[in-house]
């Protein structure tokens, strides 16, 4: 995809995304971005996969997020600070049931092993794992209760930059 200059975006980028399916490793997504313009361009990327709750309600879902901090948000969901997750309901590093907890926020301070981290969603019927590399320094977690519609939705979105990075610059790269 060639992203051309337009109102609010005076930069030129070429972005490529490759999807590959592997029987042992599952779905891989590889993205690249190249500046094709003459000026430096701010860049950030994120993917928003939903992991299955296998028909379970959110109260029965266990979520594991390898993050030591969460972003504090204002009433418009704009990040205004950081908070350690230690001794809070947001400490999901070892995994815990959501019960009544619902989320629409980002985490950082991600724990990696050999350059890779993993977030998980588990239920009695199964689970899913999302791997990300060191390029992704934030995880946006969004839960959606679909009562009466057959289950729940849990998105764990790896992002290279923080929400609202266009204004704050948090995590933006210069392409």
PDB file of C-alpha atoms in Angstrom:
ATOM      1  CA  UNK A   1       0.000   0.000   0.000  1.00  0.00           C
ATOM      2  CA  UNK A   2       1.372   3.386  -0.938  1.00  0.00           C
ATOM      3  CA  UNK A   3       0.285   6.030   1.542  1.00  0.00           C
ATOM      4  CA  UNK A   4       0.389   9.364  -0.251  1.00  0.00           C
ATOM      5  CA  UNK A   5       0.317  12.912   1.134  1.00  0.00           C
ATOM      6  CA  UNK A   6      -3.189  14.061   2.062  1.00  0.00           C
ATOM      7  CA  UNK A   7      -4.925  16.432   4.463  1.00  0.00           C
ATOM      8  CA  UNK A   8      -3.394  15.872   7.898  1.00  0.00           C
ATOM      9  CA  UNK A   9      -0.692  13.550   6.537  1.00  0.00           C
ATOM     10  CA  UNK A  10       2.020  15.239   4.414  1.00  0.00           C
ATOM     11  CA  UNK A  11       4.245  12.123   4.165  1.00  0.00           C
ATOM     12  CA  UNK A  12       4.824   9.294   1.671  1.00  0.00           C
ATOM     13  CA  UNK A  13       5.211   5.702   2.853  1.00  0.00           C
ATOM     14  CA  UNK A  14       5.052   2.252   1.316  1.00  0.00           C
ATOM     15  CA  UNK A  15       3.705  -0.367   3.721  1.00  0.00           C
ATOM     16  CA  UNK A  16       3.726  -4.107   3.043  1.00  0.00           C
ATOM     17  CA  UNK A  17       2.046  -6.796   5.141  1.00  0.00           C
ATOM     18  CA  UNK A  18       2.638 -10.508   4.631  1.00  0.00           C
ATOM     19  CA  UNK A  19       0.464 -13.196   6.201  1.00  0.00           C
ATOM     20  CA  UNK A  20       1.723 -16.783   6.412  1.00  0.00           C
ATOM     21  CA  UNK A  21       0.077 -19.856   7.901  1.00  0.00           C
ATOM     22  CA  UNK A  22       2.174 -22.642   9.417  1.00  0.00           C
ATOM     23  CA  UNK A  23       0.819 -25.900  10.835  1.00  0.00           C
ATOM     24  CA  UNK A  24       3.160 -25.783  13.834  1.00  0.00           C
ATOM     25  CA  UNK A  25       3.488 -22.044  14.515  1.00  0.00           C
ATOM     26  CA  UNK A  26       0.083 -20.721  13.410  1.00  0.00           C
ATOM     27  CA  UNK A  27      -0.450 -17.386  11.699  1.00  0.00           C
ATOM     28  CA  UNK A  28       2.513 -15.038  11.241  1.00  0.00           C
ATOM     29  CA  UNK A  29       2.159 -11.398  10.266  1.00  0.00           C
ATOM     30  CA  UNK A  30       5.194  -9.503   9.015  1.00  0.00           C
ATOM     31  CA  UNK A  31       4.967  -5.825   8.199  1.00  0.00           C
ATOM     32  CA  UNK A  32       7.483  -3.420   6.722  1.00  0.00           C
ATOM     33  CA  UNK A  33       7.294   0.304   6.130  1.00  0.00           C
ATOM     34  CA  UNK A  34       9.577   2.354   3.917  1.00  0.00           C
ATOM     35  CA  UNK A  35       9.667   6.109   3.594  1.00  0.00           C
ATOM     36  CA  UNK A  36       9.329   6.961  -0.111  1.00  0.00           C
ATOM     37  CA  UNK A  37       9.213  10.721   0.413  1.00  0.00           C
ATOM     38  CA  UNK A  38      11.908  13.323   0.930  1.00  0.00           C
ATOM     39  CA  UNK A  39      11.074  14.223   4.583  1.00  0.00           C
ATOM     40  CA  UNK A  40      11.308  12.082   7.718  1.00  0.00           C
ATOM     41  CA  UNK A  41       7.915  10.614   8.571  1.00  0.00           C
ATOM     42  CA  UNK A  42       6.581   9.556  11.986  1.00  0.00           C
ATOM     43  CA  UNK A  43       5.476   5.937  11.972  1.00  0.00           C
ATOM     44  CA  UNK A  44       3.723   3.503  14.256  1.00  0.00           C
ATOM     45  CA  UNK A  45       1.915   0.241  13.572  1.00  0.00           C
ATOM     46  CA  UNK A  46      -0.483  -2.039  15.360  1.00  0.00           C
ATOM     47  CA  UNK A  47      -2.558  -5.129  14.707  1.00  0.00           C
ATOM     48  CA  UNK A  48      -5.873  -5.870  16.384  1.00  0.00           C
ATOM     49  CA  UNK A  49      -6.519  -9.618  16.527  1.00  0.00           C
ATOM     50  CA  UNK A  50      -9.336 -11.013  18.616  1.00  0.00           C
ATOM     51  CA  UNK A  51      -8.562 -14.183  20.563  1.00  0.00           C
ATOM     52  CA  UNK A  52     -11.344 -16.710  21.052  1.00  0.00           C
ATOM     53  CA  UNK A  53     -13.220 -17.090  24.311  1.00  0.00           C
ATOM     54  CA  UNK A  54     -14.577 -20.405  22.990  1.00  0.00           C
ATOM     55  CA  UNK A  55     -18.120 -19.232  23.750  1.00  0.00           C
ATOM     56  CA  UNK A  56     -17.368 -18.478  27.408  1.00  0.00           C
ATOM     57  CA  UNK A  57     -18.414 -15.253  29.094  1.00  0.00           C
ATOM     58  CA  UNK A  58     -15.614 -12.853  29.995  1.00  0.00           C
ATOM     59  CA  UNK A  59     -16.018 -13.717  33.686  1.00  0.00           C
ATOM     60  CA  UNK A  60     -14.733 -17.244  32.900  1.00  0.00           C
ATOM     61  CA  UNK A  61     -11.783 -16.158  30.728  1.00  0.00           C
ATOM     62  CA  UNK A  62      -8.200 -16.072  32.017  1.00  0.00           C
ATOM     63  CA  UNK A  63      -5.944 -13.437  30.473  1.00  0.00           C
ATOM     64  CA  UNK A  64      -2.156 -13.285  30.717  1.00  0.00           C
ATOM     65  CA  UNK A  65      -0.414 -10.019  29.775  1.00  0.00           C
ATOM     66  CA  UNK A  66       3.397  -9.850  30.282  1.00  0.00           C
ATOM     67  CA  UNK A  67       3.420  -6.161  31.263  1.00  0.00           C
ATOM     68  CA  UNK A  68       4.757  -4.360  34.327  1.00  0.00           C
ATOM     69  CA  UNK A  69       2.995  -1.045  33.595  1.00  0.00           C
ATOM     70  CA  UNK A  70      -0.303   0.206  32.252  1.00  0.00           C
ATOM     71  CA  UNK A  71      -1.106   3.529  30.680  1.00  0.00           C
ATOM     72  CA  UNK A  72      -3.420   5.756  32.732  1.00  0.00           C
ATOM     73  CA  UNK A  73      -6.145   7.257  30.546  1.00  0.00           C
ATOM     74  CA  UNK A  74      -8.266  10.366  30.827  1.00  0.00           C
ATOM     75  CA  UNK A  75     -12.037  10.376  30.196  1.00  0.00           C
ATOM     76  CA  UNK A  76     -11.385  10.479  26.404  1.00  0.00           C
ATOM     77  CA  UNK A  77      -9.087   7.421  26.624  1.00  0.00           C
ATOM     78  CA  UNK A  78      -5.971   9.529  25.966  1.00  0.00           C
ATOM     79  CA  UNK A  79      -2.877   8.365  27.893  1.00  0.00           C
ATOM     80  CA  UNK A  80      -1.850  10.810  30.637  1.00  0.00           C
ATOM     81  CA  UNK A  81       0.619   8.726  32.657  1.00  0.00           C
ATOM     82  CA  UNK A  82       1.970   5.314  33.658  1.00  0.00           C
ATOM     83  CA  UNK A  83       1.187   3.092  36.641  1.00  0.00           C
ATOM     84  CA  UNK A  84       2.913  -0.049  37.875  1.00  0.00           C
ATOM     85  CA  UNK A  85       0.555  -3.023  37.707  1.00  0.00           C
ATOM     86  CA  UNK A  86       2.045  -4.486  40.897  1.00  0.00           C
ATOM     87  CA  UNK A  87      -0.666  -5.101  43.522  1.00  0.00           C
ATOM     88  CA  UNK A  88      -3.451  -3.861  41.198  1.00  0.00           C
ATOM     89  CA  UNK A  89      -6.207  -5.747  39.353  1.00  0.00           C
ATOM     90  CA  UNK A  90      -4.181  -5.081  36.176  1.00  0.00           C
ATOM     91  CA  UNK A  91      -1.330  -7.356  37.218  1.00  0.00           C
ATOM     92  CA  UNK A  92      -2.006 -10.062  34.659  1.00  0.00           C
ATOM     93  CA  UNK A  93       1.590 -11.266  34.350  1.00  0.00           C
ATOM     94  CA  UNK A  94       0.799 -14.695  35.797  1.00  0.00           C
ATOM     95  CA  UNK A  95      -2.663 -14.833  34.266  1.00  0.00           C
ATOM     96  CA  UNK A  96      -5.952 -14.401  36.086  1.00  0.00           C
ATOM     97  CA  UNK A  97      -9.662 -14.679  35.445  1.00  0.00           C
ATOM     98  CA  UNK A  98     -11.295 -11.458  34.353  1.00  0.00           C
ATOM     99  CA  UNK A  99     -14.427 -12.011  36.475  1.00  0.00           C
ATOM    100  CA  UNK A 100     -16.038  -8.501  36.432  1.00  0.00           C
ATOM    101  CA  UNK A 101     -12.997  -6.680  34.997  1.00  0.00           C
ATOM    102  CA  UNK A 102     -13.442  -5.102  31.552  1.00  0.00           C
ATOM    103  CA  UNK A 103     -10.685  -3.312  29.664  1.00  0.00           C
ATOM    104  CA  UNK A 104      -9.968  -0.803  26.940  1.00  0.00           C
ATOM    105  CA  UNK A 105      -6.421   0.299  27.668  1.00  0.00           C
ATOM    106  CA  UNK A 106      -2.762  -0.215  26.944  1.00  0.00           C
ATOM    107  CA  UNK A 107       0.099  -1.903  28.745  1.00  0.00           C
ATOM    108  CA  UNK A 108       3.863  -1.460  28.427  1.00  0.00           C
ATOM    109  CA  UNK A 109       7.024  -2.592  30.196  1.00  0.00           C
ATOM    110  CA  UNK A 110       6.615  -5.850  28.306  1.00  0.00           C
ATOM    111  CA  UNK A 111       8.606  -8.905  29.361  1.00  0.00           C
ATOM    112  CA  UNK A 112      10.448 -10.602  26.501  1.00  0.00           C
ATOM    113  CA  UNK A 113      12.455 -13.816  26.359  1.00  0.00           C
ATOM    114  CA  UNK A 114      14.976 -14.033  23.517  1.00  0.00           C
ATOM    115  CA  UNK A 115      13.384 -10.985  21.863  1.00  0.00           C
ATOM    116  CA  UNK A 116       9.826 -12.345  21.973  1.00  0.00           C
ATOM    117  CA  UNK A 117       6.843 -11.906  24.284  1.00  0.00           C
ATOM    118  CA  UNK A 118       3.508 -13.701  24.520  1.00  0.00           C
ATOM    119  CA  UNK A 119       0.012 -12.811  25.715  1.00  0.00           C
ATOM    120  CA  UNK A 120      -2.638 -15.475  26.305  1.00  0.00           C
ATOM    121  CA  UNK A 121      -6.363 -16.027  26.588  1.00  0.00           C
ATOM    122  CA  UNK A 122      -7.501 -19.290  28.204  1.00  0.00           C
ATOM    123  CA  UNK A 123     -10.793 -20.995  28.986  1.00  0.00           C
ATOM    124  CA  UNK A 124     -11.791 -24.516  30.039  1.00  0.00           C
ATOM    125  CA  UNK A 125     -12.269 -25.381  26.351  1.00  0.00           C
ATOM    126  CA  UNK A 126      -8.972 -24.044  25.043  1.00  0.00           C
ATOM    127  CA  UNK A 127      -6.960 -20.944  24.509  1.00  0.00           C
ATOM    128  CA  UNK A 128      -4.896 -18.798  22.229  1.00  0.00           C
ATOM    129  CA  UNK A 129      -1.468 -17.220  22.379  1.00  0.00           C
ATOM    130  CA  UNK A 130      -0.261 -14.078  20.648  1.00  0.00           C
ATOM    131  CA  UNK A 131       3.494 -13.684  20.114  1.00  0.00           C
ATOM    132  CA  UNK A 132       5.165 -10.363  19.399  1.00  0.00           C
ATOM    133  CA  UNK A 133       8.757  -9.227  18.988  1.00  0.00           C
ATOM    134  CA  UNK A 134      10.723  -6.367  20.549  1.00  0.00           C
ATOM    135  CA  UNK A 135       9.443  -3.926  17.922  1.00  0.00           C
ATOM    136  CA  UNK A 136       6.072  -3.948  19.692  1.00  0.00           C
ATOM    137  CA  UNK A 137       6.449  -2.117  23.022  1.00  0.00           C
ATOM    138  CA  UNK A 138       2.730  -1.748  23.848  1.00  0.00           C
ATOM    139  CA  UNK A 139      -0.283  -4.068  24.068  1.00  0.00           C
ATOM    140  CA  UNK A 140      -3.783  -2.630  23.775  1.00  0.00           C
ATOM    141  CA  UNK A 141      -6.320  -4.894  25.479  1.00  0.00           C
ATOM    142  CA  UNK A 142     -10.018  -4.549  24.696  1.00  0.00           C
ATOM    143  CA  UNK A 143     -12.817  -6.723  26.030  1.00  0.00           C
ATOM    144  CA  UNK A 144     -16.300  -6.857  24.588  1.00  0.00           C
ATOM    145  CA  UNK A 145     -19.151  -8.582  26.384  1.00  0.00           C
ATOM    146  CA  UNK A 146     -21.535 -10.028  23.814  1.00  0.00           C
ATOM    147  CA  UNK A 147     -24.267 -11.211  26.149  1.00  0.00           C
ATOM    148  CA  UNK A 148     -26.974 -12.954  24.238  1.00  0.00           C
ATOM    149  CA  UNK A 149     -24.841 -12.948  21.085  1.00  0.00           C
ATOM    150  CA  UNK A 150     -22.859 -16.100  21.797  1.00  0.00           C
ATOM    151  CA  UNK A 151     -19.780 -15.190  23.776  1.00  0.00           C
ATOM    152  CA  UNK A 152     -17.221 -12.530  24.348  1.00  0.00           C
ATOM    153  CA  UNK A 153     -14.529 -10.709  22.442  1.00  0.00           C
ATOM    154  CA  UNK A 154     -10.964 -10.129  23.608  1.00  0.00           C
ATOM    155  CA  UNK A 155      -8.569  -8.171  21.423  1.00  0.00           C
ATOM    156  CA  UNK A 156      -4.897  -8.072  22.345  1.00  0.00           C
ATOM    157  CA  UNK A 157      -3.254  -5.664  19.957  1.00  0.00           C
ATOM    158  CA  UNK A 158       0.526  -5.426  19.728  1.00  0.00           C
ATOM    159  CA  UNK A 159       1.535  -1.844  18.868  1.00  0.00           C
ATOM    160  CA  UNK A 160       4.885  -0.230  18.133  1.00  0.00           C
ATOM    161  CA  UNK A 161       3.734   3.015  19.746  1.00  0.00           C
ATOM    162  CA  UNK A 162       1.351   4.157  22.452  1.00  0.00           C
ATOM    163  CA  UNK A 163      -2.229   5.224  21.741  1.00  0.00           C
ATOM    164  CA  UNK A 164      -2.304   8.912  20.722  1.00  0.00           C
ATOM    165  CA  UNK A 165       1.388   8.716  19.711  1.00  0.00           C
ATOM    166  CA  UNK A 166       0.761  11.213  16.905  1.00  0.00           C
ATOM    167  CA  UNK A 167       0.390  13.832  19.650  1.00  0.00           C
ATOM    168  CA  UNK A 168       2.652  12.477  22.402  1.00  0.00           C
ATOM    169  CA  UNK A 169       5.389  10.891  20.284  1.00  0.00           C
ATOM    170  CA  UNK A 170       5.486   7.890  22.678  1.00  0.00           C
ATOM    171  CA  UNK A 171       7.017   5.026  20.736  1.00  0.00           C
ATOM    172  CA  UNK A 172       6.901   6.649  17.293  1.00  0.00           C
ATOM    173  CA  UNK A 173       9.662   5.753  14.845  1.00  0.00           C
ATOM    174  CA  UNK A 174      11.000   8.045  12.168  1.00  0.00           C
ATOM    175  CA  UNK A 175      10.852   6.354   8.791  1.00  0.00           C
TER     176      UNK A 175
END
